[in-house]
CSV table of C-alpha atoms and ligand atoms in Angstrom, one decimal:
chain,number,residue,atom,x,y,z
A,921,UNK,CA,110.1,53.8,140.7
A,922,UNK,CA,112.5,54.7,138.0
A,923,UNK,CA,112.5,52.6,134.9
A,924,UNK,CA,114.8,52.3,131.9
A,925,UNK,CA,113.6,53.6,128.6
A,926,UNK,CA,115.4,52.5,125.4
A,927,UNK,CA,115.0,56.0,123.7
A,928,UNK,CA,117.0,57.6,126.4
A,929,UNK,CA,120.6,58.8,125.8
A,930,UNK,CA,123.0,58.7,128.7
A,931,UNK,CA,125.0,61.7,129.9
A,932,UNK,CA,127.8,62.6,132.3
A,933,UNK,CA,127.4,63.0,136.0
A,934,UNK,CA,126.4,66.5,137.0
A,935,UNK,CA,125.7,68.9,139.7
A,936,UNK,CA,122.8,71.3,139.1
A,937,UNK,CA,123.0,74.3,141.4
A,938,UNK,CA,119.8,76.3,141.4
A,939,UNK,CA,120.1,79.9,142.6
A,940,UNK,CA,116.6,81.1,143.8
A,941,UNK,CA,116.3,77.4,144.8
A,942,UNK,CA,113.2,77.9,147.0
A,943,UNK,CA,111.5,80.2,144.6
A,944,UNK,CA,108.4,79.8,142.5
A,945,UNK,CA,110.0,78.9,139.2
A,946,UNK,CA,112.3,76.3,140.8
A,947,UNK,CA,109.5,74.6,142.7
A,948,UNK,CA,107.0,74.9,139.9
A,949,UNK,CA,109.1,73.9,136.9
A,950,UNK,CA,112.8,73.0,137.6
A,951,UNK,CA,112.5,70.3,140.2
A,952,UNK,CA,109.4,68.7,138.7
A,953,UNK,CA,111.2,68.5,135.4
A,954,UNK,CA,114.2,66.8,137.1
A,955,UNK,CA,111.9,64.6,139.1
A,956,UNK,CA,110.0,63.3,136.0
A,957,UNK,CA,113.2,62.6,134.0
A,958,UNK,CA,114.6,60.9,137.0
A,959,UNK,CA,111.5,58.7,137.2
A,960,UNK,CA,111.9,58.0,133.5
A,961,UNK,CA,115.3,56.5,134.3
A,962,UNK,CA,117.3,59.1,132.5
A,963,UNK,CA,119.8,59.8,135.2
A,964,UNK,CA,121.9,56.7,134.8
A,965,UNK,CA,125.1,58.4,136.2
A,966,UNK,CA,125.5,60.1,139.5
A,967,UNK,CA,124.0,63.6,140.0
A,968,UNK,CA,123.4,66.1,142.7
A,969,UNK,CA,120.8,68.8,142.9
A,970,UNK,CA,121.7,71.8,145.1
A,971,UNK,CA,119.1,74.4,146.0
A,972,UNK,CA,120.6,77.8,146.9
A,973,UNK,CA,118.5,79.8,149.3
A,974,UNK,CA,119.1,83.2,150.9
A,975,UNK,CA,117.1,82.3,154.0
A,976,UNK,CA,117.9,79.6,156.5
A,977,UNK,CA,116.9,76.4,154.7
A,978,UNK,CA,114.0,74.4,155.9
A,979,UNK,CA,113.9,70.9,154.4
A,980,UNK,CA,110.5,69.9,155.7
A,981,UNK,CA,108.8,73.0,154.3
A,982,UNK,CA,110.7,72.5,151.0
A,983,UNK,CA,109.5,68.8,150.6
A,984,UNK,CA,106.0,69.9,151.4
A,985,UNK,CA,106.0,72.6,148.8
A,986,UNK,CA,107.5,70.2,146.2
A,987,UNK,CA,104.7,67.7,146.7
A,988,UNK,CA,102.2,70.5,146.3
A,989,UNK,CA,103.8,71.6,143.0
A,990,UNK,CA,104.0,68.0,141.7
A,991,UNK,CA,100.2,67.8,142.0
A,992,UNK,CA,100.0,64.3,143.5
A,993,UNK,CA,96.4,63.1,143.4
A,994,UNK,CA,95.0,62.5,146.9
A,995,UNK,CA,95.7,59.2,148.4
A,996,UNK,CA,98.6,58.4,146.1
A,997,UNK,CA,101.0,57.5,148.9
A,998,UNK,CA,103.5,55.8,146.6
A,999,UNK,CA,104.0,59.0,144.6
A,1000,UNK,CA,104.3,61.0,147.8
A,1001,UNK,CA,107.0,58.7,149.0
A,1002,UNK,CA,108.9,58.9,145.7
A,1003,UNK,CA,108.8,62.7,145.8
A,1004,UNK,CA,110.0,62.7,149.4
A,1005,UNK,CA,112.8,60.5,148.5
A,1006,UNK,CA,113.7,62.7,145.5
A,1007,UNK,CA,113.4,65.9,147.7
A,1008,UNK,CA,115.7,64.3,150.2
A,1009,UNK,CA,118.4,64.1,147.5
A,1010,UNK,CA,118.2,67.8,147.0
A,1011,UNK,CA,120.7,69.6,149.2
A,1012,UNK,CA,119.7,73.0,150.5
A,1013,UNK,CA,122.6,75.4,150.9
A,1014,UNK,CA,122.3,79.0,152.2
A,1015,UNK,CA,124.2,81.7,150.3
A,1016,UNK,CA,123.4,85.0,151.9
A,1017,UNK,CA,125.1,87.3,149.6
A,1018,UNK,CA,127.7,87.4,146.8
A,1019,UNK,CA,130.8,87.7,149.0
A,1020,UNK,CA,133.4,85.0,148.8
A,1021,UNK,CA,132.8,83.7,152.3
A,1022,UNK,CA,129.1,83.0,151.5
A,1023,UNK,CA,130.3,80.5,148.9
A,1024,UNK,CA,132.6,78.4,151.2
A,1025,UNK,CA,130.0,75.8,151.9
A,1026,UNK,CA,128.9,75.5,148.3
A,1027,UNK,CA,132.6,75.1,147.2
A,1028,UNK,CA,133.1,72.4,149.7
A,1029,UNK,CA,130.1,70.4,148.4
A,1030,UNK,CA,131.0,70.9,144.7
A,1031,UNK,CA,134.6,69.9,145.3
A,1032,UNK,CA,133.6,66.6,146.7
A,1033,UNK,CA,132.9,65.5,143.1
A,1034,UNK,CA,135.4,67.4,141.1
A,1035,UNK,CA,134.8,65.4,137.9
A,1036,UNK,CA,131.1,66.3,137.7
A,1037,UNK,CA,130.0,69.0,135.3
A,1038,UNK,CA,128.6,72.1,137.1
A,1039,UNK,CA,125.4,73.5,135.9
A,1040,UNK,CA,124.4,76.8,137.5
A,1041,UNK,CA,120.8,77.7,137.0
A,1042,UNK,CA,120.1,81.4,137.7
A,1043,UNK,CA,116.4,81.4,138.7
A,1044,UNK,CA,116.7,84.9,140.3
A,1045,UNK,CA,116.0,88.5,139.1
A,1046,UNK,CA,118.5,89.3,136.3
A,1047,UNK,CA,120.1,92.1,138.5
A,1048,UNK,CA,121.7,89.2,140.4
A,1049,UNK,CA,123.1,87.4,137.4
A,1050,UNK,CA,126.3,89.4,137.1
A,1051,UNK,CA,127.2,89.4,140.9
A,1052,UNK,CA,126.5,85.6,141.1
A,1053,UNK,CA,128.6,84.8,138.0
A,1054,UNK,CA,131.4,86.9,139.4
A,1055,UNK,CA,131.3,85.2,142.9
A,1056,UNK,CA,131.3,81.8,141.3
A,1057,UNK,CA,134.3,82.7,139.2
A,1058,UNK,CA,136.2,84.3,142.2
A,1059,UNK,CA,135.5,81.1,144.2
A,1060,UNK,CA,137.1,79.0,141.5
A,1061,UNK,CA,133.8,77.2,140.7
A,1062,UNK,CA,133.8,77.9,137.0
A,1063,UNK,CA,135.8,75.6,134.7
A,1064,UNK,CA,135.6,74.6,131.0
A,1065,UNK,CA,132.8,72.1,131.7
A,1066,UNK,CA,130.6,74.5,133.6
A,1067,UNK,CA,127.4,75.8,132.2
A,1068,UNK,CA,125.0,78.6,133.2
A,1069,UNK,CA,121.3,78.7,132.5
A,1070,UNK,CA,119.6,82.1,132.6
A,1071,UNK,CA,115.9,83.0,132.6
A,1072,UNK,CA,114.2,86.0,131.1
A,1073,UNK,CA,113.8,88.9,131.5
A,1074,UNK,CA,117.2,89.4,130.0
A,1075,UNK,CA,117.1,93.1,130.4
A,1076,UNK,CA,114.4,95.6,129.5
A,1077,UNK,CA,116.1,97.2,126.5
A,1078,UNK,CA,119.0,96.4,124.1
A,1079,UNK,CA,121.5,98.2,126.3
A,1080,UNK,CA,120.5,96.6,129.6
A,1081,UNK,CA,120.4,93.2,127.9
A,1082,UNK,CA,123.9,93.8,126.6
A,1083,UNK,CA,125.1,94.9,130.0
A,1084,UNK,CA,123.8,91.6,131.6
A,1085,UNK,CA,125.5,89.7,128.9
A,1086,UNK,CA,128.8,91.4,129.5
A,1087,UNK,CA,128.7,90.6,133.2
A,1088,UNK,CA,127.9,87.0,132.6
A,1089,UNK,CA,130.5,86.6,129.9
A,1090,UNK,CA,133.2,87.6,132.3
A,1091,UNK,CA,132.8,84.2,133.8
A,1092,UNK,CA,131.2,82.1,131.1
A,1093,UNK,CA,131.9,81.8,127.3
A,1094,UNK,CA,129.0,81.9,124.8
A,1095,UNK,CA,129.1,78.1,124.4
A,1096,UNK,CA,128.5,77.8,128.2
A,1097,UNK,CA,125.5,80.1,128.3
A,1098,UNK,CA,122.0,78.7,127.9
A,1099,UNK,CA,119.3,81.4,127.6
A,1100,UNK,CA,116.0,79.7,128.2
A,1101,UNK,CA,112.9,80.4,126.4
A,1102,UNK,CA,110.5,77.8,127.6
A,1103,UNK,CA,108.3,78.0,124.5
A,1104,UNK,CA,111.1,76.3,122.6
A,1105,UNK,CA,110.9,73.3,124.9
A,1106,UNK,CA,107.2,72.7,124.2
A,1107,UNK,CA,106.7,69.5,122.1
A,1108,UNK,CA,104.3,71.2,119.7
A,1109,UNK,CA,106.8,74.0,119.1
A,1110,UNK,CA,109.6,71.5,118.3
A,1111,UNK,CA,107.2,69.8,116.1
A,1112,UNK,CA,107.1,72.9,113.9
A,1113,UNK,CA,110.5,72.0,112.6
A,1114,UNK,CA,109.5,68.4,111.9
A,1115,UNK,CA,106.2,69.5,110.3
A,1116,UNK,CA,108.1,71.9,108.0
A,1117,UNK,CA,111.2,70.0,107.2
A,1118,UNK,CA,110.2,66.4,107.4
A,1119,UNK,CA,107.2,66.7,105.1
A,1120,UNK,CA,107.4,67.6,101.4
A,1121,UNK,CA,103.9,68.8,101.2
A,1122,UNK,CA,103.9,72.1,103.2
A,1123,UNK,CA,107.3,73.5,102.4
A,1124,UNK,CA,106.5,73.7,98.7
A,1125,UNK,CA,103.7,76.2,99.5
A,1126,UNK,CA,105.5,78.0,102.4
A,1127,UNK,CA,106.0,81.5,100.9
A,1128,UNK,CA,104.4,84.7,99.8
A,1129,UNK,CA,103.2,83.2,96.6
A,1130,UNK,CA,100.9,80.8,98.5
A,1131,UNK,CA,100.4,82.3,101.9
A,1132,UNK,CA,98.1,85.2,102.6
A,1133,UNK,CA,99.0,85.8,106.2
A,1134,UNK,CA,100.3,84.1,109.4
A,1135,UNK,CA,98.8,84.5,112.8
A,1136,UNK,CA,100.5,83.8,116.0
A,1137,UNK,CA,98.3,84.0,119.1
A,1138,UNK,CA,99.1,83.4,122.7
A,1139,UNK,CA,96.0,84.1,124.8
A,1140,UNK,CA,95.9,83.7,128.5
A,1141,UNK,CA,93.0,83.8,130.9
A,1142,UNK,CA,95.3,84.4,133.9
A,1143,UNK,CA,96.1,87.9,135.0
A,1144,UNK,CA,99.3,89.1,136.5
A,1145,UNK,CA,99.0,86.8,139.5
A,1146,UNK,CA,101.7,87.5,142.1
A,1147,UNK,CA,104.1,89.2,139.7
A,1148,UNK,CA,102.7,92.7,139.7
A,1149,UNK,CA,106.0,94.5,140.3
A,1150,UNK,CA,107.8,92.6,137.5
A,1151,UNK,CA,104.9,92.8,135.1
A,1152,UNK,CA,104.2,96.5,135.5
A,1153,UNK,CA,107.8,97.2,134.5
A,1154,UNK,CA,107.5,94.9,131.4
A,1155,UNK,CA,104.0,94.6,129.9
A,1156,UNK,CA,102.9,92.2,127.3
A,1157,UNK,CA,105.4,93.3,124.7
A,1158,UNK,CA,108.5,92.5,126.8
A,1159,UNK,CA,107.0,89.7,128.7
A,1160,UNK,CA,105.7,87.7,125.7
A,1161,UNK,CA,106.5,89.2,122.3
A,1162,UNK,CA,110.2,89.9,122.8
A,1163,UNK,CA,110.8,86.2,123.5
A,1164,UNK,CA,108.1,83.6,123.0
A,1165,UNK,CA,106.2,85.1,120.1
A,1166,UNK,CA,109.3,86.1,118.2
A,1167,UNK,CA,110.8,82.7,118.7
A,1168,UNK,CA,107.6,81.1,117.2
A,1169,UNK,CA,107.8,83.6,114.3
A,1170,UNK,CA,111.4,82.5,113.7
A,1171,UNK,CA,110.5,78.8,113.5
A,1172,UNK,CA,107.7,79.5,111.1
A,1173,UNK,CA,109.6,81.9,108.9
A,1174,UNK,CA,113.2,80.6,108.9
A,1175,UNK,CA,114.9,78.9,106.0
A,1176,UNK,CA,115.7,75.2,106.4
A,1177,UNK,CA,119.1,74.8,108.1
A,1178,UNK,CA,121.3,72.3,106.3
A,1179,UNK,CA,121.6,70.2,109.5
A,1180,UNK,CA,119.9,70.2,112.8
A,1181,UNK,CA,122.8,71.7,114.7
A,1182,UNK,CA,122.7,74.5,117.2
A,1183,UNK,CA,124.5,77.2,115.2
A,1184,UNK,CA,123.0,76.2,111.9
A,1185,UNK,CA,119.5,76.6,113.4
A,1186,UNK,CA,120.4,79.8,115.2
A,1187,UNK,CA,121.9,81.3,112.2
A,1188,UNK,CA,118.6,80.9,110.3
A,1189,UNK,CA,116.6,82.3,113.2
A,1190,UNK,CA,118.9,85.3,113.4
A,1191,UNK,CA,118.4,86.1,109.7
A,1192,UNK,CA,114.6,86.2,110.3
A,1193,UNK,CA,115.0,88.5,113.3
A,1194,UNK,CA,117.3,90.8,111.3
A,1195,UNK,CA,114.8,90.9,108.5
A,1196,UNK,CA,111.9,92.1,110.7
A,1197,UNK,CA,110.7,95.5,109.4
A,1198,UNK,CA,111.2,98.1,112.1
A,1199,UNK,CA,108.1,99.9,113.3
A,1200,UNK,CA,108.0,103.7,112.8
A,1201,UNK,CA,106.1,106.6,114.3
A,1202,UNK,CA,103.7,106.2,111.4
A,1203,UNK,CA,103.3,102.4,111.2
A,1204,UNK,CA,103.1,101.9,114.9
A,1205,UNK,CA,99.8,103.7,114.9
A,1206,UNK,CA,98.2,101.6,112.2
A,1207,UNK,CA,100.0,98.3,112.8
A,1208,UNK,CA,100.0,97.9,116.6
A,1209,UNK,CA,97.3,97.9,119.3
A,1210,UNK,CA,98.0,97.9,123.0
A,1211,UNK,CA,95.4,97.3,125.6
A,1212,UNK,CA,94.8,96.9,129.3
A,1213,UNK,CA,92.1,94.8,131.0
A,1214,UNK,CA,89.4,96.2,133.2
A,1215,UNK,CA,87.1,94.2,135.6
A,1216,UNK,CA,85.2,91.4,134.0
A,1217,UNK,CA,84.1,87.8,134.3
A,1218,UNK,CA,86.1,84.7,133.4
A,1219,UNK,CA,84.5,81.2,133.7
A,1220,UNK,CA,81.7,82.7,135.8
A,1221,UNK,CA,84.0,84.4,138.2
A,1222,UNK,CA,84.4,88.1,138.7
A,1223,UNK,CA,88.0,89.2,138.3
A,1224,UNK,CA,89.7,92.5,139.1
A,1225,UNK,CA,91.0,95.1,136.7
A,1226,UNK,CA,94.7,95.3,136.0
A,1227,UNK,CA,95.0,98.4,138.2
A,1228,UNK,CA,93.3,96.6,141.0
A,1229,UNK,CA,95.6,93.6,140.5
A,1230,UNK,CA,98.7,95.8,140.7
A,1231,UNK,CA,97.2,98.1,143.4
A,1232,UNK,CA,97.9,101.3,141.6
A,1233,UNK,CA,95.7,104.2,140.4
A,1234,UNK,CA,97.3,104.4,137.1
A,1235,UNK,CA,99.6,102.5,134.8
A,1236,UNK,CA,100.5,102.8,131.2
A,1237,UNK,CA,101.6,99.1,131.0
A,1238,UNK,CA,99.9,97.1,128.3
A,1239,UNK,CA,98.4,93.6,129.1
A,1240,UNK,CA,97.5,93.1,125.5
A,1241,UNK,CA,99.4,93.7,122.3
A,1242,UNK,CA,98.8,93.0,118.7
A,1243,UNK,CA,101.3,93.7,116.0
A,1244,UNK,CA,101.2,93.4,112.3
A,1245,UNK,CA,104.8,92.5,111.5
A,1246,UNK,CA,106.6,91.9,108.2
A,1247,UNK,CA,109.7,89.9,107.5
A,1248,UNK,CA,111.4,91.8,104.6
A,1249,UNK,CA,113.1,89.0,102.7
A,1250,UNK,CA,112.6,87.1,99.5
A,1251,UNK,CA,110.3,84.4,100.9
A,1252,UNK,CA,108.0,86.6,102.9
A,1253,UNK,CA,107.6,89.7,100.8
A,1254,UNK,CA,104.5,91.6,102.1
A,1255,UNK,CA,103.0,88.7,104.1
A,1256,UNK,CA,101.7,90.0,107.3
A,1257,UNK,CA,102.6,88.1,110.5
A,1258,UNK,CA,99.9,89.0,113.1
A,1259,UNK,CA,101.4,88.6,116.6
A,1260,UNK,CA,98.9,88.8,119.4
A,1261,UNK,CA,99.0,88.1,123.1
A,1262,UNK,CA,97.0,89.2,126.1
A,1263,UNK,CA,96.2,88.5,129.7
A,1264,UNK,CA,92.7,87.9,131.1
A,1265,UNK,CA,91.4,86.9,127.7
A,1266,UNK,CA,88.2,84.8,127.4
A,1267,UNK,CA,90.2,81.6,127.4
A,1268,UNK,CA,93.7,80.2,127.3
A,1269,UNK,CA,94.9,79.1,123.9
A,1270,UNK,CA,97.9,79.4,121.8
A,1271,UNK,CA,98.0,78.7,118.1
A,1272,UNK,CA,99.7,79.4,114.8
A,1273,UNK,CA,97.5,79.7,111.8
A,1274,UNK,CA,98.8,79.7,108.3
A,1275,UNK,CA,96.2,81.2,106.0
A,1276,UNK,CA,96.8,80.1,102.4
A,1277,UNK,CA,95.7,82.2,99.4
A,1278,UNK,CA,92.5,81.5,97.5
A,1279,UNK,CA,92.8,79.3,94.5
A,1280,UNK,CA,93.7,81.3,91.3
A,1281,UNK,CA,90.4,80.7,89.5
A,1282,UNK,CA,87.1,79.3,90.7
A,1283,UNK,CA,85.8,76.7,88.2
A,1284,UNK,CA,82.7,75.9,90.1
A,1285,UNK,CA,79.3,77.0,88.8
A,1286,UNK,CA,77.9,78.4,92.1
A,1287,UNK,CA,80.7,81.0,92.4
A,1288,UNK,CA,80.2,80.7,96.1
A,1289,UNK,CA,83.4,81.9,97.9
A,1290,UNK,CA,86.0,79.2,98.2
A,1291,UNK,CA,87.4,79.5,101.7
A,1292,UNK,CA,91.1,79.6,102.0
A,1293,UNK,CA,93.0,76.5,103.1
A,1294,UNK,CA,94.4,76.9,106.6
A,1295,UNK,CA,96.9,75.0,108.6
A,1296,UNK,CA,96.2,75.5,112.3
A,1297,UNK,CA,98.8,74.4,114.7
A,1298,UNK,CA,97.3,74.4,118.2
A,1299,UNK,CA,100.1,74.6,120.8
A,1300,UNK,CA,98.0,74.6,124.0
A,1301,UNK,CA,95.9,73.7,125.9
A,1302,UNK,CA,95.4,70.8,123.5
A,1303,UNK,CA,98.1,69.9,121.0
A,1304,UNK,CA,96.6,69.5,117.6
A,1305,UNK,CA,97.2,70.1,113.9
A,1306,UNK,CA,94.3,70.9,111.6
A,1307,UNK,CA,94.4,71.2,107.9
A,1308,UNK,CA,91.3,73.0,106.8
A,1309,UNK,CA,90.3,72.2,103.2
A,1310,UNK,CA,87.3,72.7,101.0
A,1311,UNK,CA,85.3,69.5,100.6
A,1312,UNK,CA,82.3,68.6,98.5
A,1313,UNK,CA,79.1,68.3,100.4
A,1314,UNK,CA,77.7,64.9,99.5
A,1315,UNK,CA,74.2,64.4,97.9
A,1316,UNK,CA,72.1,66.4,95.4
A,1317,UNK,CA,72.5,70.0,94.6
A,1318,UNK,CA,75.5,70.0,92.3
A,1319,UNK,CA,78.9,71.0,93.5
A,1320,UNK,CA,78.3,72.4,97.0
A,1321,UNK,CA,81.4,72.7,99.2
A,1322,UNK,CA,82.4,73.6,102.7
A,1323,UNK,CA,85.6,73.8,104.7
A,1324,UNK,CA,86.3,70.7,106.7
A,1325,UNK,CA,89.3,70.0,108.9
A,1326,UNK,CA,91.6,67.0,108.8
A,1327,UNK,CA,92.7,66.7,112.4
A,1328,UNK,CA,95.7,65.2,114.1
A,1329,UNK,CA,95.3,65.1,117.8
A,1330,UNK,CA,98.6,64.5,119.6
A,1331,UNK,CA,96.8,62.8,122.5
A,1332,UNK,CA,95.2,60.2,120.1
A,1333,UNK,CA,98.4,59.5,118.2
A,1334,UNK,CA,100.9,59.6,121.1
A,1335,UNK,CA,99.8,57.9,124.3
A,1336,UNK,CA,102.9,58.5,126.4
A,1337,UNK,CA,103.2,61.1,129.0
A,1338,UNK,CA,103.4,64.5,127.4
A,1339,UNK,CA,106.6,66.1,128.9
A,1340,UNK,CA,106.7,69.6,130.2
A,1341,UNK,CA,108.8,72.1,128.2
A,1342,UNK,CA,111.4,72.4,131.0
A,1343,UNK,CA,112.2,68.7,131.0
A,1344,UNK,CA,113.5,68.8,127.4
A,1345,UNK,CA,115.4,72.1,128.0
A,1346,UNK,CA,117.1,71.0,131.2
A,1347,UNK,CA,118.2,67.7,129.7
A,1348,UNK,CA,119.6,69.6,126.7
A,1349,UNK,CA,121.6,71.7,129.0
A,1350,UNK,CA,123.0,68.6,130.8
A,1351,UNK,CA,123.8,67.1,127.4
A,1352,UNK,CA,125.3,70.3,126.0
A,1353,UNK,CA,122.9,70.9,123.1
A,1354,UNK,CA,122.3,74.6,122.5
A,1355,UNK,CA,119.8,74.2,119.6
A,1356,UNK,CA,116.8,75.3,121.6
A,1357,UNK,CA,118.5,78.2,123.4
A,1358,UNK,CA,119.0,81.8,122.2
A,1359,UNK,CA,122.4,83.0,121.2
A,1360,UNK,CA,123.4,86.5,122.2
A,1361,UNK,CA,123.2,87.9,118.6
A,1362,UNK,CA,119.6,86.6,118.4
A,1363,UNK,CA,118.7,88.3,121.6
A,1364,UNK,CA,120.2,91.6,120.3
A,1365,UNK,CA,118.3,91.4,117.0
A,1366,UNK,CA,115.1,90.7,118.9
A,1367,UNK,CA,115.7,93.7,121.2
A,1368,UNK,CA,116.6,95.9,118.3
A,1369,UNK,CA,113.2,95.3,116.7
A,1370,UNK,CA,111.3,95.5,120.0
A,1371,UNK,CA,112.9,98.9,120.6
A,1372,UNK,CA,111.5,100.1,117.3
A,1373,UNK,CA,108.1,99.4,118.8
A,1374,UNK,CA,108.7,100.9,122.3
A,1375,UNK,CA,110.5,104.0,120.9
A,1376,UNK,CA,107.7,104.6,118.4
A,1377,UNK,CA,105.0,104.1,121.1
A,1378,UNK,CA,106.8,106.6,123.2
A,1379,UNK,CA,107.2,109.2,120.6
A,1380,UNK,CA,103.5,109.1,119.6
A,1381,UNK,CA,102.4,108.6,123.1
A,1382,UNK,CA,100.2,105.6,122.1
A,1383,UNK,CA,97.5,104.9,124.6
A,1384,UNK,CA,96.1,101.6,125.8
A,1385,UNK,CA,92.6,100.6,124.7
A,1386,UNK,CA,90.7,99.2,127.7
A,1387,UNK,CA,89.1,95.8,127.3
A,1388,UNK,CA,87.0,93.8,129.6
A,1389,UNK,CA,88.6,90.8,131.3
A,1390,UNK,CA,87.1,87.7,129.8
A,1391,UNK,CA,86.6,89.2,126.4
A,1392,UNK,CA,88.5,88.7,123.1
A,1393,UNK,CA,90.5,91.9,123.9
A,1394,UNK,CA,90.4,95.3,122.4
A,1395,UNK,CA,89.6,94.0,118.9
A,1396,UNK,CA,86.0,93.9,119.7
A,1397,UNK,CA,86.0,97.5,120.9
A,1398,UNK,CA,87.4,99.0,117.7
A,1399,UNK,CA,85.0,97.0,115.5
A,1400,UNK,CA,83.5,99.4,112.9
A,1401,UNK,CA,86.2,101.9,113.4
A,1402,UNK,CA,88.9,99.7,112.0
A,1403,UNK,CA,87.5,96.8,110.0
A,1404,UNK,CA,90.8,95.6,108.9
A,1405,UNK,CA,93.3,93.3,110.6
A,1406,UNK,CA,92.7,93.4,114.3
A,1407,UNK,CA,89.0,92.7,114.4
A,1408,UNK,CA,89.0,90.2,111.6
A,1409,UNK,CA,91.9,88.2,112.7
A,1410,UNK,CA,91.8,88.0,116.5
A,1411,UNK,CA,89.2,85.5,117.3
A,1412,UNK,CA,89.8,81.8,117.5
A,1413,UNK,CA,89.8,80.2,114.0
B,59,LIG,C1,106.0,83.5,130.8
B,59,LIG,C2,105.5,84.9,131.1
B,59,LIG,O1,107.3,83.6,130.2
B,59,LIG,O2,105.1,82.7,130.0
B,59,LIG,C3,104.1,84.8,131.8
B,59,LIG,O3,106.4,85.6,131.9
B,59,LIG,C4,103.2,83.9,131.0
B,59,LIG,O4,103.5,86.0,131.9
B,59,LIG,C5,103.9,82.5,130.7
B,59,LIG,O5,102.0,83.6,131.8
B,59,LIG,C6,103.0,81.7,129.7
B,59,LIG,O6,103.6,80.4,129.6
B,59,LIG,P1,102.7,79.2,129.2
B,59,LIG,O7,103.7,78.1,129.0
B,59,LIG,O8,101.7,79.0,130.3
B,59,LIG,O9,102.0,79.6,127.9
């Protein structure tokens, strides 16, 4: 039953038209997000959800799938009924191809409510973005109030990303385009801005004078699942670093915007991306590692190698990448940002660790090493902030100290339902707030830097280091050979 929540802002009536409307992303993320917000009582005005399918629509199958993705606990008949009711409000429309006559039915339905804003969600391969945008425009379905939401991968290089953008911008202007990076919708990621800019404590020490290094890790225990074809053309660098990890880096490294407005925030992120030091033939060999998983065991279960997963004899695609990156600006001079991500790692966890420098002078008699302070921001699976500080061990023995963490667990402090990233992002689209979406110039700057990695890898023919599924990744394997950054910094803090 939907209920009213006083923290909820109202917004105009809308149509949301999901292309790829019976696909995995739509069922797994988009409709559940809309369902939850509907349940929270956020849709006070009229709305209509339209799922575009290429095949003949099958409503019964669709509702069944939706129930499955909404993970209703067994026996919860009330929930099942609510989902069924919600699913019944979703209209399935077949659009076979991008010719005008395929859009006749959709036009008719949209024109029934001409005052609604139209939100087009392209949950399809990016090769379809341009043709769909053109067909919508040619069918007269794009107006000043229309918006388009696009999902990654937005190209596989700077030029292909620009080409996609050009096609879309023939139908939509920049202020109508919402480029989703779901990491920006995660509560803990948004909290980064609050942590930095609503507390006086940290920002004072947020620079190269006080910080030794910053580590951004997104480890996954999953493999490539059913996305072999897509993944083998992208790899960890394009799938994760180009978007999610660089966005996290931006939020950690950017200057405070003067107000929390979309372009102010995006201007600051853009400056960070443009300050990233390009990798060269020389630095790529010392400052990056790429790897690929072999067979192994995760949580007691045997899992396949990457090559078995993608059913190929060989592939140069990396499933792990680690990069020592630098932001060449005043604040971050020579502070390494370690970016790491991998599939089939020992466990799933994402975190940002800010490692502070040692105190300038140790006054204590034992001269035992004073561990550095650390601020650990755990993004998932738990949401937590830890501030690790040296603390006196009570009792006799003089000044003995050890690192102890002050912990803030989100689940202890905030008891409400923890919303999924897509909820916040979709609601922001409806409301017209672009703060958490990438602007085209940000995307270009991210691609420019990423190409410095891909081009350098290509020119030195950098090989993957194999690592066993269920391990900490290639860091373990090169222990001894390279005692520096990769081995010391990879493991969980
Ligand atoms: C997606 C990547 O963008 O993010 C996937 O394409 C990855 O390969 C996923 O598994 C990780 O997202 P999350 O929210 O589970 O960390």
